[in-house]
Structures are given as structure tokens and as C-alpha cells.
Short mmCIF file of C-alpha atoms in Angstrom, two decimals:
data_model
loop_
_atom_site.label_atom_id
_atom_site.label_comp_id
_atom_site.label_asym_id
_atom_site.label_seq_id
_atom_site.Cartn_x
_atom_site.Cartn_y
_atom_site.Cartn_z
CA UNK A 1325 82.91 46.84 30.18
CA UNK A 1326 79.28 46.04 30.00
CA UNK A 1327 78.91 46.88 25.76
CA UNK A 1328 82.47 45.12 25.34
CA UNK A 1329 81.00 42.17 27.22
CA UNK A 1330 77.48 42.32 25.06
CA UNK A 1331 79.45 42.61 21.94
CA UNK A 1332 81.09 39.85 22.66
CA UNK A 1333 78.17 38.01 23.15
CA UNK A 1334 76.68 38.78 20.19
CA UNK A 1335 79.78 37.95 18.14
CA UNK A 1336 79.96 34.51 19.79
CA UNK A 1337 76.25 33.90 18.73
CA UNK A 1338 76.96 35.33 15.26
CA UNK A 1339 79.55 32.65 15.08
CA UNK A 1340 76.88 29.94 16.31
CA UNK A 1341 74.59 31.21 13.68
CA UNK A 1342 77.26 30.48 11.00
CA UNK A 1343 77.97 26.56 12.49
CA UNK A 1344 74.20 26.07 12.63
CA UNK A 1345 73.22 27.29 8.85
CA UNK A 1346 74.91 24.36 7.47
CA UNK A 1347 73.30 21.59 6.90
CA UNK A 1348 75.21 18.93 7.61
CA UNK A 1349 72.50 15.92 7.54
CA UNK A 1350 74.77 12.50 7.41
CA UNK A 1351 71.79 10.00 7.24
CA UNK A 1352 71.29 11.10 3.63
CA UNK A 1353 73.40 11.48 0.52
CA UNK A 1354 71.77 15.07 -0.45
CA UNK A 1355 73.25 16.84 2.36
CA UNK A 1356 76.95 15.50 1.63
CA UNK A 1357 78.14 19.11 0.30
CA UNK A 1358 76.91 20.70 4.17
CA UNK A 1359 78.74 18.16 5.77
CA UNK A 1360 81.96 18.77 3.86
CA UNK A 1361 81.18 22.40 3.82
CA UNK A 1362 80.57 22.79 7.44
CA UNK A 1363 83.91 20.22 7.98
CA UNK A 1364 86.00 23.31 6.19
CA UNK A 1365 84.18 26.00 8.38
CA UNK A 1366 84.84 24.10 11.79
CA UNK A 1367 88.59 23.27 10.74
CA UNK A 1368 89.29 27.11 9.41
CA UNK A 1369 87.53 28.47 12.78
CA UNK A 1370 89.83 25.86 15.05
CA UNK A 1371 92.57 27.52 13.62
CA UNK A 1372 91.34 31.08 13.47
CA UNK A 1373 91.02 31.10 17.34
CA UNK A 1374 94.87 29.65 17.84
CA UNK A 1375 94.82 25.71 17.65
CA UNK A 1376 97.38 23.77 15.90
CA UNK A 1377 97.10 21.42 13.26
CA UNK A 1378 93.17 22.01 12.65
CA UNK A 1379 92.65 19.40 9.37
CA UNK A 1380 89.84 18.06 7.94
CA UNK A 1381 90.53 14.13 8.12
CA UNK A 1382 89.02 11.73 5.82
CA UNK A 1383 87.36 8.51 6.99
CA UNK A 1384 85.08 5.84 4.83
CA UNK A 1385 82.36 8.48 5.24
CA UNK A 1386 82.18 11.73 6.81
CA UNK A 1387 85.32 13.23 7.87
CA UNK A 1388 86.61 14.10 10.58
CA UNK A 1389 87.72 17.59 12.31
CA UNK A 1390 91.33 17.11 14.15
CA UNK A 1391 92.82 20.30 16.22
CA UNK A 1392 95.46 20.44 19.19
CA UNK A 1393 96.96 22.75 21.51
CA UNK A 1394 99.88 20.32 23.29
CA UNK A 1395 102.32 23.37 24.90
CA UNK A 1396 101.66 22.85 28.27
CA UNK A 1397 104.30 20.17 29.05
CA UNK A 1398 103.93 17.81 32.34
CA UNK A 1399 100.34 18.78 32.20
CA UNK A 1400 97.82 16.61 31.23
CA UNK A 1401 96.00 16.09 27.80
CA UNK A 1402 92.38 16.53 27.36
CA UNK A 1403 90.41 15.02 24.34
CA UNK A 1404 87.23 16.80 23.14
CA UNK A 1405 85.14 15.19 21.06
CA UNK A 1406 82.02 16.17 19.94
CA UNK A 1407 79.77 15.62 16.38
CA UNK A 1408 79.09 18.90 14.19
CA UNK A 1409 76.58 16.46 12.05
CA UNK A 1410 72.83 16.78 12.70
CA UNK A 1411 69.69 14.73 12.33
CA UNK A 1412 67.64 15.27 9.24
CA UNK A 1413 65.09 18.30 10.12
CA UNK A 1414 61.65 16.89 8.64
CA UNK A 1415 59.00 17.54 9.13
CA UNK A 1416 59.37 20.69 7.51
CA UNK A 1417 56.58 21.91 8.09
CA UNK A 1418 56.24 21.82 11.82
CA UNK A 1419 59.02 24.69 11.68
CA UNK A 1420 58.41 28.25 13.12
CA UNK A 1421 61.58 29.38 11.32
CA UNK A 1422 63.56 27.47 8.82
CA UNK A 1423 65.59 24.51 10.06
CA UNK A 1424 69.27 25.63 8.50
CA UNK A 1425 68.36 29.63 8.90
CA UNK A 1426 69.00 29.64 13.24
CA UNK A 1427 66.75 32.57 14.58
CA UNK A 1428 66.96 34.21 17.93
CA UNK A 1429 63.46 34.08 20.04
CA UNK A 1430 63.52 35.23 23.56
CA UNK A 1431 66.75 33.36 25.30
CA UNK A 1432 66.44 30.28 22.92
CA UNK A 1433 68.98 30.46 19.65
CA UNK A 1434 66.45 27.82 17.38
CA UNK A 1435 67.92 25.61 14.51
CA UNK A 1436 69.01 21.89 13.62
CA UNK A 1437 71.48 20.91 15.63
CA UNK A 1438 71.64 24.08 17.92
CA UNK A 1439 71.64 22.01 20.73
CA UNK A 1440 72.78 18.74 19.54
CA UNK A 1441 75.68 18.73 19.00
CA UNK A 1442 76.66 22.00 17.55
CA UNK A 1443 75.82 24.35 20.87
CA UNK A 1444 77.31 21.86 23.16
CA UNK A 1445 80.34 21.34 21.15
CA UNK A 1446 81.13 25.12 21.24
CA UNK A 1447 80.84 26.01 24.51
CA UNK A 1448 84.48 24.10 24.51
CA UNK A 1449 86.01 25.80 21.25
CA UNK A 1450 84.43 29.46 22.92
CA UNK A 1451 86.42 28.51 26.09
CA UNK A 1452 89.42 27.32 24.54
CA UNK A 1453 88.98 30.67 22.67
CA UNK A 1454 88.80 33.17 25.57
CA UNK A 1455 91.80 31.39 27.42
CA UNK A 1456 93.82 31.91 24.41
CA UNK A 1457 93.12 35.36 24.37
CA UNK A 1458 93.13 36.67 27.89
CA UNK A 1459 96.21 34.39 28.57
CA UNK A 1460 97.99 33.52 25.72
CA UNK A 1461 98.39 29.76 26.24
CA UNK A 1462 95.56 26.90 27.76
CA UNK A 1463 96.82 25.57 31.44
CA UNK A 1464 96.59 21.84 29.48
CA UNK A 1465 97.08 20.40 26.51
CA UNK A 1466 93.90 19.43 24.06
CA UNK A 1467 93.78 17.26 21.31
CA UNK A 1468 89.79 18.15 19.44
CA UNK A 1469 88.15 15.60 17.77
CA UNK A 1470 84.50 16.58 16.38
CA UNK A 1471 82.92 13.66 14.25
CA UNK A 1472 80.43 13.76 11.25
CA UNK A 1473 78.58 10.57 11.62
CA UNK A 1474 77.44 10.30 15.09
CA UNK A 1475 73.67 10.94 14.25
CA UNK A 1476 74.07 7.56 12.21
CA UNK A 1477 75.67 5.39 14.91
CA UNK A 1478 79.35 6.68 13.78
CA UNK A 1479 80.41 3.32 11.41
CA UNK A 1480 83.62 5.04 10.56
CA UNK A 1481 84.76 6.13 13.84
CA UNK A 1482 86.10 2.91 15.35
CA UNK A 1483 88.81 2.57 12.11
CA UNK A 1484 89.30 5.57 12.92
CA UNK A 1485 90.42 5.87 16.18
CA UNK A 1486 92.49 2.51 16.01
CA UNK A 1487 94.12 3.86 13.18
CA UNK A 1488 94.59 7.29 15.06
CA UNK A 1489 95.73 6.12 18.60
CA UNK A 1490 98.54 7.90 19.32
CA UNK A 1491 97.38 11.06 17.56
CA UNK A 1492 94.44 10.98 19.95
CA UNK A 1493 96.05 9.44 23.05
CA UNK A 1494 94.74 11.52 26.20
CA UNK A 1495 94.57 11.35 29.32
CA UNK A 1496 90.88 11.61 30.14
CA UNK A 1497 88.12 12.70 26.88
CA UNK A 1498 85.20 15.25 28.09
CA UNK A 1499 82.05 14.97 25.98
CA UNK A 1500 78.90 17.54 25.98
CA UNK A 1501 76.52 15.51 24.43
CA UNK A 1502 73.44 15.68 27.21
CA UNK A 1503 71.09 17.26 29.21
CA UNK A 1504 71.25 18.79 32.72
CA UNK A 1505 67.54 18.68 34.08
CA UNK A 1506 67.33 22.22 34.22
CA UNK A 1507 69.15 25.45 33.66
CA UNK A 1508 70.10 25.93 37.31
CA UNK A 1509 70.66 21.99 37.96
CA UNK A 1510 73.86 20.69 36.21
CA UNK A 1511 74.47 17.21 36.00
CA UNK A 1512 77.08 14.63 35.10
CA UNK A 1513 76.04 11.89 32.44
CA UNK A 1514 77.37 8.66 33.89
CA UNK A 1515 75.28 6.04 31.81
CA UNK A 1516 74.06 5.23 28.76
CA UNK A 1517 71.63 2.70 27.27
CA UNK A 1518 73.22 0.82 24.10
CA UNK A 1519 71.11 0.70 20.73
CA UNK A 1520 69.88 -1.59 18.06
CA UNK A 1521 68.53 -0.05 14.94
CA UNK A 1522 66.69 -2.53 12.72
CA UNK A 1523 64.77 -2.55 9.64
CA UNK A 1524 61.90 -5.31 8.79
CA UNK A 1525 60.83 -6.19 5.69
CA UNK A 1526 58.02 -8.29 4.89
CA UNK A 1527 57.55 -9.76 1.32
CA UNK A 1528 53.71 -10.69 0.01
CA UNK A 1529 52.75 -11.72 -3.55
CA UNK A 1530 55.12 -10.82 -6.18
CA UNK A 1531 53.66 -7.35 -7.12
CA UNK A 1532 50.75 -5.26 -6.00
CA UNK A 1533 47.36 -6.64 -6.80
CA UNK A 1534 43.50 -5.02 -6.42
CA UNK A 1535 42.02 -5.03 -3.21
CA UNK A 1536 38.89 -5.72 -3.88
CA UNK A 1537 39.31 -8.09 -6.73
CA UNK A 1538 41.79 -10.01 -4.51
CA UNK A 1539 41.17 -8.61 -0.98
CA UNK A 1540 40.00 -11.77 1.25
CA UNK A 1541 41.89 -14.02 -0.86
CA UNK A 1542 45.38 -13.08 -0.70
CA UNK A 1543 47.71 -12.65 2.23
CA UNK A 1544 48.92 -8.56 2.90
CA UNK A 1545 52.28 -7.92 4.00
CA UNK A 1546 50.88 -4.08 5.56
CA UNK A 1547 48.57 -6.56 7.68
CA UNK A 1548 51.58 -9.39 8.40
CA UNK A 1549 53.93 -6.85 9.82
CA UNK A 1550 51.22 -5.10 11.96
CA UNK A 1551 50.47 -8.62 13.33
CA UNK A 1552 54.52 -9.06 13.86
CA UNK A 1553 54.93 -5.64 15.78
CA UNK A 1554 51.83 -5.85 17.78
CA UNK A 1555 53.45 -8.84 19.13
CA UNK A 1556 56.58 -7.85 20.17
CA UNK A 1557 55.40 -6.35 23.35
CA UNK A 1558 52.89 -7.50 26.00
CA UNK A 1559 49.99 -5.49 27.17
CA UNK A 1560 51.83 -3.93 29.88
CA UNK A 1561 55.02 -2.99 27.59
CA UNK A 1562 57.29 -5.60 28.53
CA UNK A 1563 58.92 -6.77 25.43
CA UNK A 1564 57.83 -10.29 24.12
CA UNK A 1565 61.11 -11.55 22.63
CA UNK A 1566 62.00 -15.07 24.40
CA UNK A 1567 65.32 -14.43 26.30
CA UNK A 1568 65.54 -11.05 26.11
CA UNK A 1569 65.35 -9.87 29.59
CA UNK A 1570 68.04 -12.61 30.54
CA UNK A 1571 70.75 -10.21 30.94
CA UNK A 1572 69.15 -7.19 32.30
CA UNK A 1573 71.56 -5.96 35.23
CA UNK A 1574 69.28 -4.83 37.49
CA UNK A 1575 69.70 -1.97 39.91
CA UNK A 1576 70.07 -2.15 43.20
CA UNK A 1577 67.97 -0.09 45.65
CA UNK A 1578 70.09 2.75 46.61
CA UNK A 1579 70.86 3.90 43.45
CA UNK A 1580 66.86 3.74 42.55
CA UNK A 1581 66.53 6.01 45.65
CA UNK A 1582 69.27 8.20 44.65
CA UNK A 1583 67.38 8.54 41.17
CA UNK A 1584 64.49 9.22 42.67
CA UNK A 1585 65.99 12.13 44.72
CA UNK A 1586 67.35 13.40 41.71
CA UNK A 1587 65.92 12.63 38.47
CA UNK A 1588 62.93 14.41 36.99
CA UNK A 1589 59.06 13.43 37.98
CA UNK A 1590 56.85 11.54 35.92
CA UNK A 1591 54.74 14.56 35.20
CA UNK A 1592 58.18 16.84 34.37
CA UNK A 1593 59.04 14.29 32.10
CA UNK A 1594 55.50 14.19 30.37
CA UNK A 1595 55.50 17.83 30.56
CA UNK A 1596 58.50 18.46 28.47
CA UNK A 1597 57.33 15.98 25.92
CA UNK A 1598 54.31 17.12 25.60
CA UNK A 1599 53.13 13.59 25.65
CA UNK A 1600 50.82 11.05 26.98
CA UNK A 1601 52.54 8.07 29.23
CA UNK A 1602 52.50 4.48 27.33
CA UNK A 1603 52.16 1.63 29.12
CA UNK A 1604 55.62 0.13 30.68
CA UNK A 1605 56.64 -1.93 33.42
CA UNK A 1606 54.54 -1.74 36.50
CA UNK A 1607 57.12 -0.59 39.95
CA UNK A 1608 59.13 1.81 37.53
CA UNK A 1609 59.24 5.47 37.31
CA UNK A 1610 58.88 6.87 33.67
CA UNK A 1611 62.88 8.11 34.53
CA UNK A 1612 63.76 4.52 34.86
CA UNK A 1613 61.97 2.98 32.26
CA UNK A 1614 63.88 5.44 30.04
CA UNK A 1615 66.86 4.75 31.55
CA UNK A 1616 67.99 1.35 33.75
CA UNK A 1617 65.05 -0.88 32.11
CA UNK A 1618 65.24 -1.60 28.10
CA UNK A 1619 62.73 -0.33 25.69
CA UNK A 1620 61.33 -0.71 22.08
CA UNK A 1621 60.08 1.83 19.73
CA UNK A 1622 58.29 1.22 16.34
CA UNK A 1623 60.28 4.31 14.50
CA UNK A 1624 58.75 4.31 11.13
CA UNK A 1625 56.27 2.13 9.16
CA UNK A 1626 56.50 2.04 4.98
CA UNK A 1627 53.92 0.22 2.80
CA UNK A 1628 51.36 0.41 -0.01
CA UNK A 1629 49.85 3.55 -1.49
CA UNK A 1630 51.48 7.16 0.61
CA UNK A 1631 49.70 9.70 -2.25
CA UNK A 1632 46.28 11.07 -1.77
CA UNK A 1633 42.79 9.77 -2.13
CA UNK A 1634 42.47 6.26 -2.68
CA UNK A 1635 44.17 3.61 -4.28
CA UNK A 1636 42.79 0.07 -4.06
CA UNK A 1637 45.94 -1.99 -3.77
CA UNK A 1638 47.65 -4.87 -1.32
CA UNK A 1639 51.33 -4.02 -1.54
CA UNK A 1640 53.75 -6.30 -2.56
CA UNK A 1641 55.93 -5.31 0.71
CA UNK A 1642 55.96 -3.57 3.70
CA UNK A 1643 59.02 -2.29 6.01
CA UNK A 1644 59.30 -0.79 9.59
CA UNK A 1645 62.14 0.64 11.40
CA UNK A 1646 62.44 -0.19 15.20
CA UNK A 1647 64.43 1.30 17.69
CA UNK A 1648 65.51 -1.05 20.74
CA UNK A 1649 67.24 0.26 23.66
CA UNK A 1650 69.33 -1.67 26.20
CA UNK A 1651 70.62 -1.48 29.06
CA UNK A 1652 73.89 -3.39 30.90
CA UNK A 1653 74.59 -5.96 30.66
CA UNK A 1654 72.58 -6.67 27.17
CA UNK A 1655 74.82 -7.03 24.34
CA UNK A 1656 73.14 -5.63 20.75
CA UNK A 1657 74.88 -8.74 18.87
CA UNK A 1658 72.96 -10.74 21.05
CA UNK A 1659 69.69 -8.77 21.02
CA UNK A 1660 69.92 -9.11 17.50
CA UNK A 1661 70.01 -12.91 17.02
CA UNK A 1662 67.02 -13.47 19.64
CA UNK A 1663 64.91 -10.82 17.31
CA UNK A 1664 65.85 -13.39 14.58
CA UNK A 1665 64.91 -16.26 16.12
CA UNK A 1666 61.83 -14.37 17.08
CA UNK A 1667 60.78 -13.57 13.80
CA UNK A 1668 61.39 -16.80 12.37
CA UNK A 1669 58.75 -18.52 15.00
CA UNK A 1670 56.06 -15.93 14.85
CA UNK A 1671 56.23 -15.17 10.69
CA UNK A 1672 52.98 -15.50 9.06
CA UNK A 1673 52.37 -17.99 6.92
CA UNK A 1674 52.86 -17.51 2.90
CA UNK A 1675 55.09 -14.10 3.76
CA UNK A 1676 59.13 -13.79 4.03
CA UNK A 1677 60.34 -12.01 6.66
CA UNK A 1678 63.76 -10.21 6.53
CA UNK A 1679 65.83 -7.93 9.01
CA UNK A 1680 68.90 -5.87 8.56
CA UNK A 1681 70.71 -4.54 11.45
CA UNK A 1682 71.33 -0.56 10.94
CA UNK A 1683 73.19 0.14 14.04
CA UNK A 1684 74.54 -0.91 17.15
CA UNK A 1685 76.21 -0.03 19.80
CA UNK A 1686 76.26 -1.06 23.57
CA UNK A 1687 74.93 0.22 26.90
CA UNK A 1688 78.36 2.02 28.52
CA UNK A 1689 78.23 3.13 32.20
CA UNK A 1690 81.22 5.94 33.33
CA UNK A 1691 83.16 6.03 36.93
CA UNK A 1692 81.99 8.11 39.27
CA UNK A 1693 85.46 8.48 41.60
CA UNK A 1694 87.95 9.30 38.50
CA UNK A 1695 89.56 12.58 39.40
CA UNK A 1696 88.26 14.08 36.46
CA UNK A 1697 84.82 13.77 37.30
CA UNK A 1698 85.60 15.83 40.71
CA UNK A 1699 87.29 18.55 38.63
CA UNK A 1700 83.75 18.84 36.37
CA UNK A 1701 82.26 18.72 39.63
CA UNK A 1702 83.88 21.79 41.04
CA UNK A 1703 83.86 23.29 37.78
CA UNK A 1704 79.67 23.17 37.85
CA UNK A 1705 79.82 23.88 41.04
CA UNK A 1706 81.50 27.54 40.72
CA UNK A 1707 79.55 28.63 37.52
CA UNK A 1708 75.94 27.55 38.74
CA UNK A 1709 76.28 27.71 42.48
CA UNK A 1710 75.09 24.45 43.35
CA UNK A 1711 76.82 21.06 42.73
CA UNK A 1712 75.97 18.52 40.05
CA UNK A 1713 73.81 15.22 40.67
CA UNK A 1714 74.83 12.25 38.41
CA UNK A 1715 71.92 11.28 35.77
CA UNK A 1716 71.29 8.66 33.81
CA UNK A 1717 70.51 9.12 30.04
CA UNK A 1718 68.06 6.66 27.59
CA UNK A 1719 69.89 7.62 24.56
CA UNK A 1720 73.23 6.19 22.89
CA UNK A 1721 76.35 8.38 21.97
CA UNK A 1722 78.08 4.91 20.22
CA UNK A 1723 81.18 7.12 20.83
CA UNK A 1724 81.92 6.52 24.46
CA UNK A 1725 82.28 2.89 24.08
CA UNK A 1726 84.20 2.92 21.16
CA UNK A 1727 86.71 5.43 23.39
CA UNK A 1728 86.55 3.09 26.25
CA UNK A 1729 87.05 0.05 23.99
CA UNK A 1730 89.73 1.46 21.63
CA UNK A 1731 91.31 4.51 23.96
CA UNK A 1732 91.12 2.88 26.73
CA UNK A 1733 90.23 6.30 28.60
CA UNK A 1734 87.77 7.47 30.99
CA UNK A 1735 85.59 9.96 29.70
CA UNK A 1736 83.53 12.59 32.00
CA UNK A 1737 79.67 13.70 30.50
CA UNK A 1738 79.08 17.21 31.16
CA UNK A 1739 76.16 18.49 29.58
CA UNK A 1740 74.64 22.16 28.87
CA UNK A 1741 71.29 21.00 27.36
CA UNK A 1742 68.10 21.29 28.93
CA UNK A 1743 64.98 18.72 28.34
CA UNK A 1744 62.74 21.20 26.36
CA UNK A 1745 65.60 21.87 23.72
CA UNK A 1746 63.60 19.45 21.23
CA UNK A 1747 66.24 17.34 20.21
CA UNK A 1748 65.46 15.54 17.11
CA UNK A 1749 62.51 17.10 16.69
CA UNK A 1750 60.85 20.55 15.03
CA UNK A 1751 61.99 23.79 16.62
CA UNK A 1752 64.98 22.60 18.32
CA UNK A 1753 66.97 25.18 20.36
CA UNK A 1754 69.63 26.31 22.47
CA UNK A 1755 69.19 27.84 25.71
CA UNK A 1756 71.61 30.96 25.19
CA UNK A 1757 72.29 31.91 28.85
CA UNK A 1758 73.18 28.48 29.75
CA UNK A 1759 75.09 28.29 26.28
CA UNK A 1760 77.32 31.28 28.09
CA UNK A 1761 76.95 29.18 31.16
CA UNK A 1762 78.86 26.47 29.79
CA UNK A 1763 81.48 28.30 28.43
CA UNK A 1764 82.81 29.69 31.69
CA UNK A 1765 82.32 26.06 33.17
CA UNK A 1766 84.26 25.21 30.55
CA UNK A 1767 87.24 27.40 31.46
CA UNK A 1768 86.82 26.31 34.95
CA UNK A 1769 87.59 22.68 33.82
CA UNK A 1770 90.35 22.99 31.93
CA UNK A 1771 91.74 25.17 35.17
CA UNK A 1772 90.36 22.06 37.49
CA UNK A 1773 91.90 19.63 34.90
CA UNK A 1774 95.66 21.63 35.24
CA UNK A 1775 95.62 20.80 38.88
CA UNK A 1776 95.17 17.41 39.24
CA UNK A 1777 97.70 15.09 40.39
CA UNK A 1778 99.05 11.77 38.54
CA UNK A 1779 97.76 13.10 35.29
CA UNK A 1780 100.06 14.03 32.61
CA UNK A 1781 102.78 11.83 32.76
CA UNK A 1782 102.11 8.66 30.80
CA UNK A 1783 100.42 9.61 27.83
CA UNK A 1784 102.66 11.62 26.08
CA UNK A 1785 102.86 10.78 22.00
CA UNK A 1786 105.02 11.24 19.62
CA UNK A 1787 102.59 13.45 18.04
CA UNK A 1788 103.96 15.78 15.33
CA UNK A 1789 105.56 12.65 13.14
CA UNK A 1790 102.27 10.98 13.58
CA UNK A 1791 99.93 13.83 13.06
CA UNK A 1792 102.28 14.49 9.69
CA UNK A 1793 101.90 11.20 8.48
CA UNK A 1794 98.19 11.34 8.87
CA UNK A 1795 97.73 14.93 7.63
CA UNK A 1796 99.38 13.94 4.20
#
């Protein structure tokens, strides 16, 4: 029982391996074979372990990957979603093993997108997997839905779904897409900051001149925008845009002692980073700056000479990226105009300042009392012994607002990565025995899910004429 169970193991990671070798980078246009090619592998393994329908469907950019299982009738139906694209794995360099070649160290499974998304999404297609097998048929019906442009704010995704509806309509959606503070401490992800990804772009003289012939005598645009983004926060990190903080919900104190009960320390959260604090808003916790309060990153800077050694020159433009979080009840339209208006007042003279808008999405928060949530609950609750807290998460998964907006369904957060998985960064990796963790937690929910009780009535499509008409 023991080898059968260890060879089972080791197929399952085999498998992993495969998802994780292909690169399926959707921020740039070189990695557009791995996404399609790694679309094909997810849709033929969907159907290799006993879904239905499994289809690669095309959007206006990345497709896609549709599966069901719907032969469970008066039960309910369970939406998956989850993204098998990753983010773009420079710098290369800062690799112990190659990015798109996954390598087992110790307990860790290390790769792009090991943990995000491509680990987390699994654990659900290894359940749905085992059930199949050791019972022959699921105890409810599930409807998959794995998306290739999340890591770019998914711009296709909305069309999508609206076109979609009643292929996708659910009952409740279940999304592992987070992190549980640590490997013996699950957790329920029940908010979200929204996003607003925007580039700047300052324009000088009309081409690059000599900086010493010129330099004292002609405006730079390097120097303009390091003037603009030094000024868009105040000494103690509050952010300097007028009417920005105007619809900040704020949070009330018994939630802020529940968070500090259960959310990680300052010095866990440095520790994980491997960072030094910045300065932030005095009377918050480094957990809720990063989560309840907004925030604004300077993601990337672009101007003049990037080569080596020395090149006397004042560019004719400069760019930099920024990366502004938000919190309820801040709207990223809105954000977005008072940036404008910002810009337009504190622009140096002699320069032109533009901005383009490169995503958005808005802060989402999730119920706690929806009977789904107590059926993850129990679910964590048998599989690590302890029961879940609920957590709050900085990041943006543009997804769960575009399900609540569109869908109109509640969706439950139940993640199975931990904080030192270096997401989006070098090394990233996948905790393998709470990878196997998940997976039985996983089959616990969909049990859970089978038993609750006003579920599985309503939302019943008329799927197979629909899912035809799409497939063709």
C-alpha cells in the first residue's frame, strides 16, 4: 500500500513537472506557442482523467481551457477556475535551476508558475482525478474554467464570460489562487485589494543630445519623472494625489483585532521577504498596510543609455511603470482620473507628460456566512486538523469581480500556497506536502459541497446545445 501510494505520488508530480515546463508567459508575444501549447496539454489531460467536453476555447487573446463533469443531477454545480499562464521568469539569472525545467529540492517542486497558478490549480484536477477513479462518478457536478491571461489583468475574460453564461452558470465558483500563512495554518481568502497598472511617459527635446555640451542648459526627462515620482508620496508613505484617500472604507476595530490575532507579524512578514520595512502609515501593521490601506509601487523605470560604460547623453524620453493598489471602496476609473489631474498640476515645465492605463480592476471583498464557505471550512478542518482563519490578501485576481459582476456567484478562496513560495519572483516553488495536502482537502469539498442544502436547484443550463454551439 505504502509503494502504490509513493508511486502515485511520484506520478502526480511527474504530471506537475509536465504543466510547469511550458512556458506559457502571456505578457509577451514570444511565449505565444507555450501558451497555446500548454492550452492543448491542460485540455488533453482534462479529458484523459474522465471530464467531458475538455476544449480549448478561443478568446481575443489567450484561450481558454473549458471541461465539465454535470452527472450528478439535483446536486449542485461547482465552477473551478484557475489561470495555467505565468509571469515572465526574468531575471534569469537569479535562477538556481532553469525557470521552465521544474526541479525537485528537498519538499519544494521549483519552477515558474509552480505555485501560481499551476500547483494550486491542480490540486483540483488531482482530486477530481482520484474521485473518478476510486468511485467512478464526482458527488457534484463541475464545470472547469482555467484562463490564460490572468497574469495580465485577464482583458479577454469579461467577453468571455458574458458571452459564456449559461455554459458557466454555477452555483458557487472555488478559486486557489492564495496563500495560507503557513503549511499547518489554512486560511480562507475573503478580500482583495483592486489594481491600477499605469505607464508614464515623459517627453524632453526632440532627440537625445550631449550632456555635457548641453547638460545645464536643457531640461531632462530621466530628471522630470524622478521629480514627478518622488512626489507622489509624502515622507511617511501616504500617497500625495489630491482626493485620493476620499473613499478609503475604513475598518472598523474588531476586524483590526481579529487581524491582528490572525495575520502574520511584522517581522514574519519581513522575514519571508527578505526585505527591509519602507516607510507607511504610522498606527498600521505592515499586514494592513498590505492589505485594508492602499499602496503605490514604482514597478519599473526606462530611460537614456541601459549598455555599459558611459554614454554622455540626456534622453529624449523617459517611462515608468507604477503599480497602485486599492482598497474598498476606491474605484480604479476614478483613481485614474485624479492621477491625471495630478500630473497635469505638478508637470515640469518645457516636458509633456503622458499616461496610459494598463490594467484595472477593483478591490472585491467575499461573504463570510455563504454555505460554501462552511463546507471549505470543514473541509480544512479534516485534512490539517485545525480550522481556517479568514485573511486578507494585497494582491488582485481581476477574476473574482468579473464573476461577481457577470456570474453573479459567490466564490469561496481556498488557498494551498505558503508566503515563502516566491511568487513572481526567482526560484519560485511549490510546497509538495501541502500540494498533497490540498488535494485531499479538495476531495473533502466537493464531498462538503454534495451535502449542502438549497444548492442545486436553480442553476441548471441547458448546457450541451450551448456548449455545442460554442465548441464549433
Amino acid at each position: 500500500m505504502v509503494v502504490a501510494a509513493r508511486a502515485q505520488n511520484e506520478r502526480v508530480i511527474h504530471e506537475l513537472e509536465q504543466f510547469v515546463r511550458f512556458p506559457s508567459v502571456s505578457a509577451t508575444a514570444t511565449h505565444a506557442a507555450g501558451i497555446r501549447n500548454c492550452a492543448a496539454w491542460l485540455a488533453n489531460h482534462l479529458r484523459s482523467i474522465g471530464l467531458d467536453h475538455a476544449a480549448v476555447l478561443p478568446t481575443a487573446g489567450h484561450p481558454v481551457v473549458f471541461a465539465d463533469w454535470r452527472h450528478a443531477p439535483g446536486r449542485p454545480i461547482l465552477l473551478i477556475y484557475g489561470h495555467y499562464d505565468v509571469q515572465p521568469a526574468e531575471p534569469l539569472d537569479a535562477w538556481r535551476s532553469p525557470p521552465f525545467t521544474p526541479t525537485v529540492r528537498g519538499e519544494g517542486l521549483y519552477g515558474r508558475g509552480a505555485s501560481d497558478d499551476k500547483g494550486q490549480l491542480f490540486v483540483h484536477v488531482k482530486a477530481i482525478e482520484s474521485l473518478l477513479k476510486s468511485r467512478g462518478r464526482l458527488p457534484v457536478n463541475v464545470v472547469c474554467l482555467f484562463e490564460g491571461e490572468e497574469e495580465i489583468g485577464s482583458p479577454n475574460l469579461g467577453a468571455f464570460l458574458r458571452k459564456h453564461r449559461h455554459l458557466l452558470a454555477a452555483d458557487f465558483v472555488v478559486i486557489s489562487d492564495t496563500q495560507i500563512p503557513a503549511a499547518n495554518r489554512p486560511a480562507i481568502t475573503d478580500s482583495l485589494r483592486g489594481a491600477l497598472g499605469v505607464e508614464l511617459e515623459v517627453q524632453g527635446p526632440r532627440r537625445d543630445l550631449h550632456s555635457g555640451v548641453l547638460g545645464g542648459a536643457v531640461g531632462n526627462p530621466l530628471q522630470a519623472l524622478a521629480q514627478i515620482l518622488a512626489g507622489l508620496q509624502g515622507a511617511r508613505g501616504r500617497i500625495a494625489i489630491p482626493g485620493f484617500y476620499q473613499r478609503v472604507r475604513p475598518c472598523d476595530d474588531q476586524e483590526r483585532a481579529y487581524m491582528r490575532r490572525v495575520g502574520p507579524s511584522d517581522a514574519q512578514i519581513l522575514r519571508d521577504a527578505g526585505a527591509m520595512p519602507s516607510s507607511g502609515e504610522p498606527g498600521y501593521s505592515l499586514y494592513e498596510r498590505s492589505t485594508i490601506r492602499p499602496a503605490l509601487a514604482v514597478t519599473g523605470v526606462t530611460g537614456g543609455y541601459q549598455g555599459p560604460g558611459v554614454k554622455a547623453v540626456i534622453p529624449a524620453k523617459a517611462s515608468a511603470k507604477l503599480d497602485i493598489r486599492l482598497v474598498p471602496d476606491q474605484q480604479p476609473e476614478e483613481i485614474a482620473d485624479l492621477l491625471r489631474a495630478h500630473l497635469a498640476q505638478v508637470r515640469p515645465a518645457g516636458f509633456r507628460v503622458g499616461m496610459h492605463v494598463l490594467l484595472s480592476t477593483r478591490p472585491v471583498t467575499m461573504r463570510r456566512d455563504h454555505p460554501a464557505v462552511g463546507a471549505a471550512m470543514r473541509a480544512y478542518g479534516s485534512t490539517f486538523g485545525v480550522a481556517p482563519v479568514f485573511v486578507r490578501s494585497g494582491g488582485s485576481i481581476p477574476v473574482v469581480g468579473l464573476i461577481q459582476d457577470i456570474l453573479g456567484l459567490p466564490v469561496v478562496m481556498m488557498g494551498f500556497g505558503l508566503p515563502d513560495d516566491h511568487i513572481h519572483g526567482p526560484n519560485e516553488r511549490l510546497h509538495l506536502p501541502t500540494f498533497f495536502r490540498g488535494i485531499e482537502t479538495s476531495k473533502r469539498f466537493l464531498d462538503e459541497a454534495a451535502r449542502l442544502e438549497g444548492l442545486g436547484e436553480s442553476c441548471r443550463p441547458r448546457h450541451r446545445p450551448v456548449l455545442q454551439q460554442a465548441l464549433e
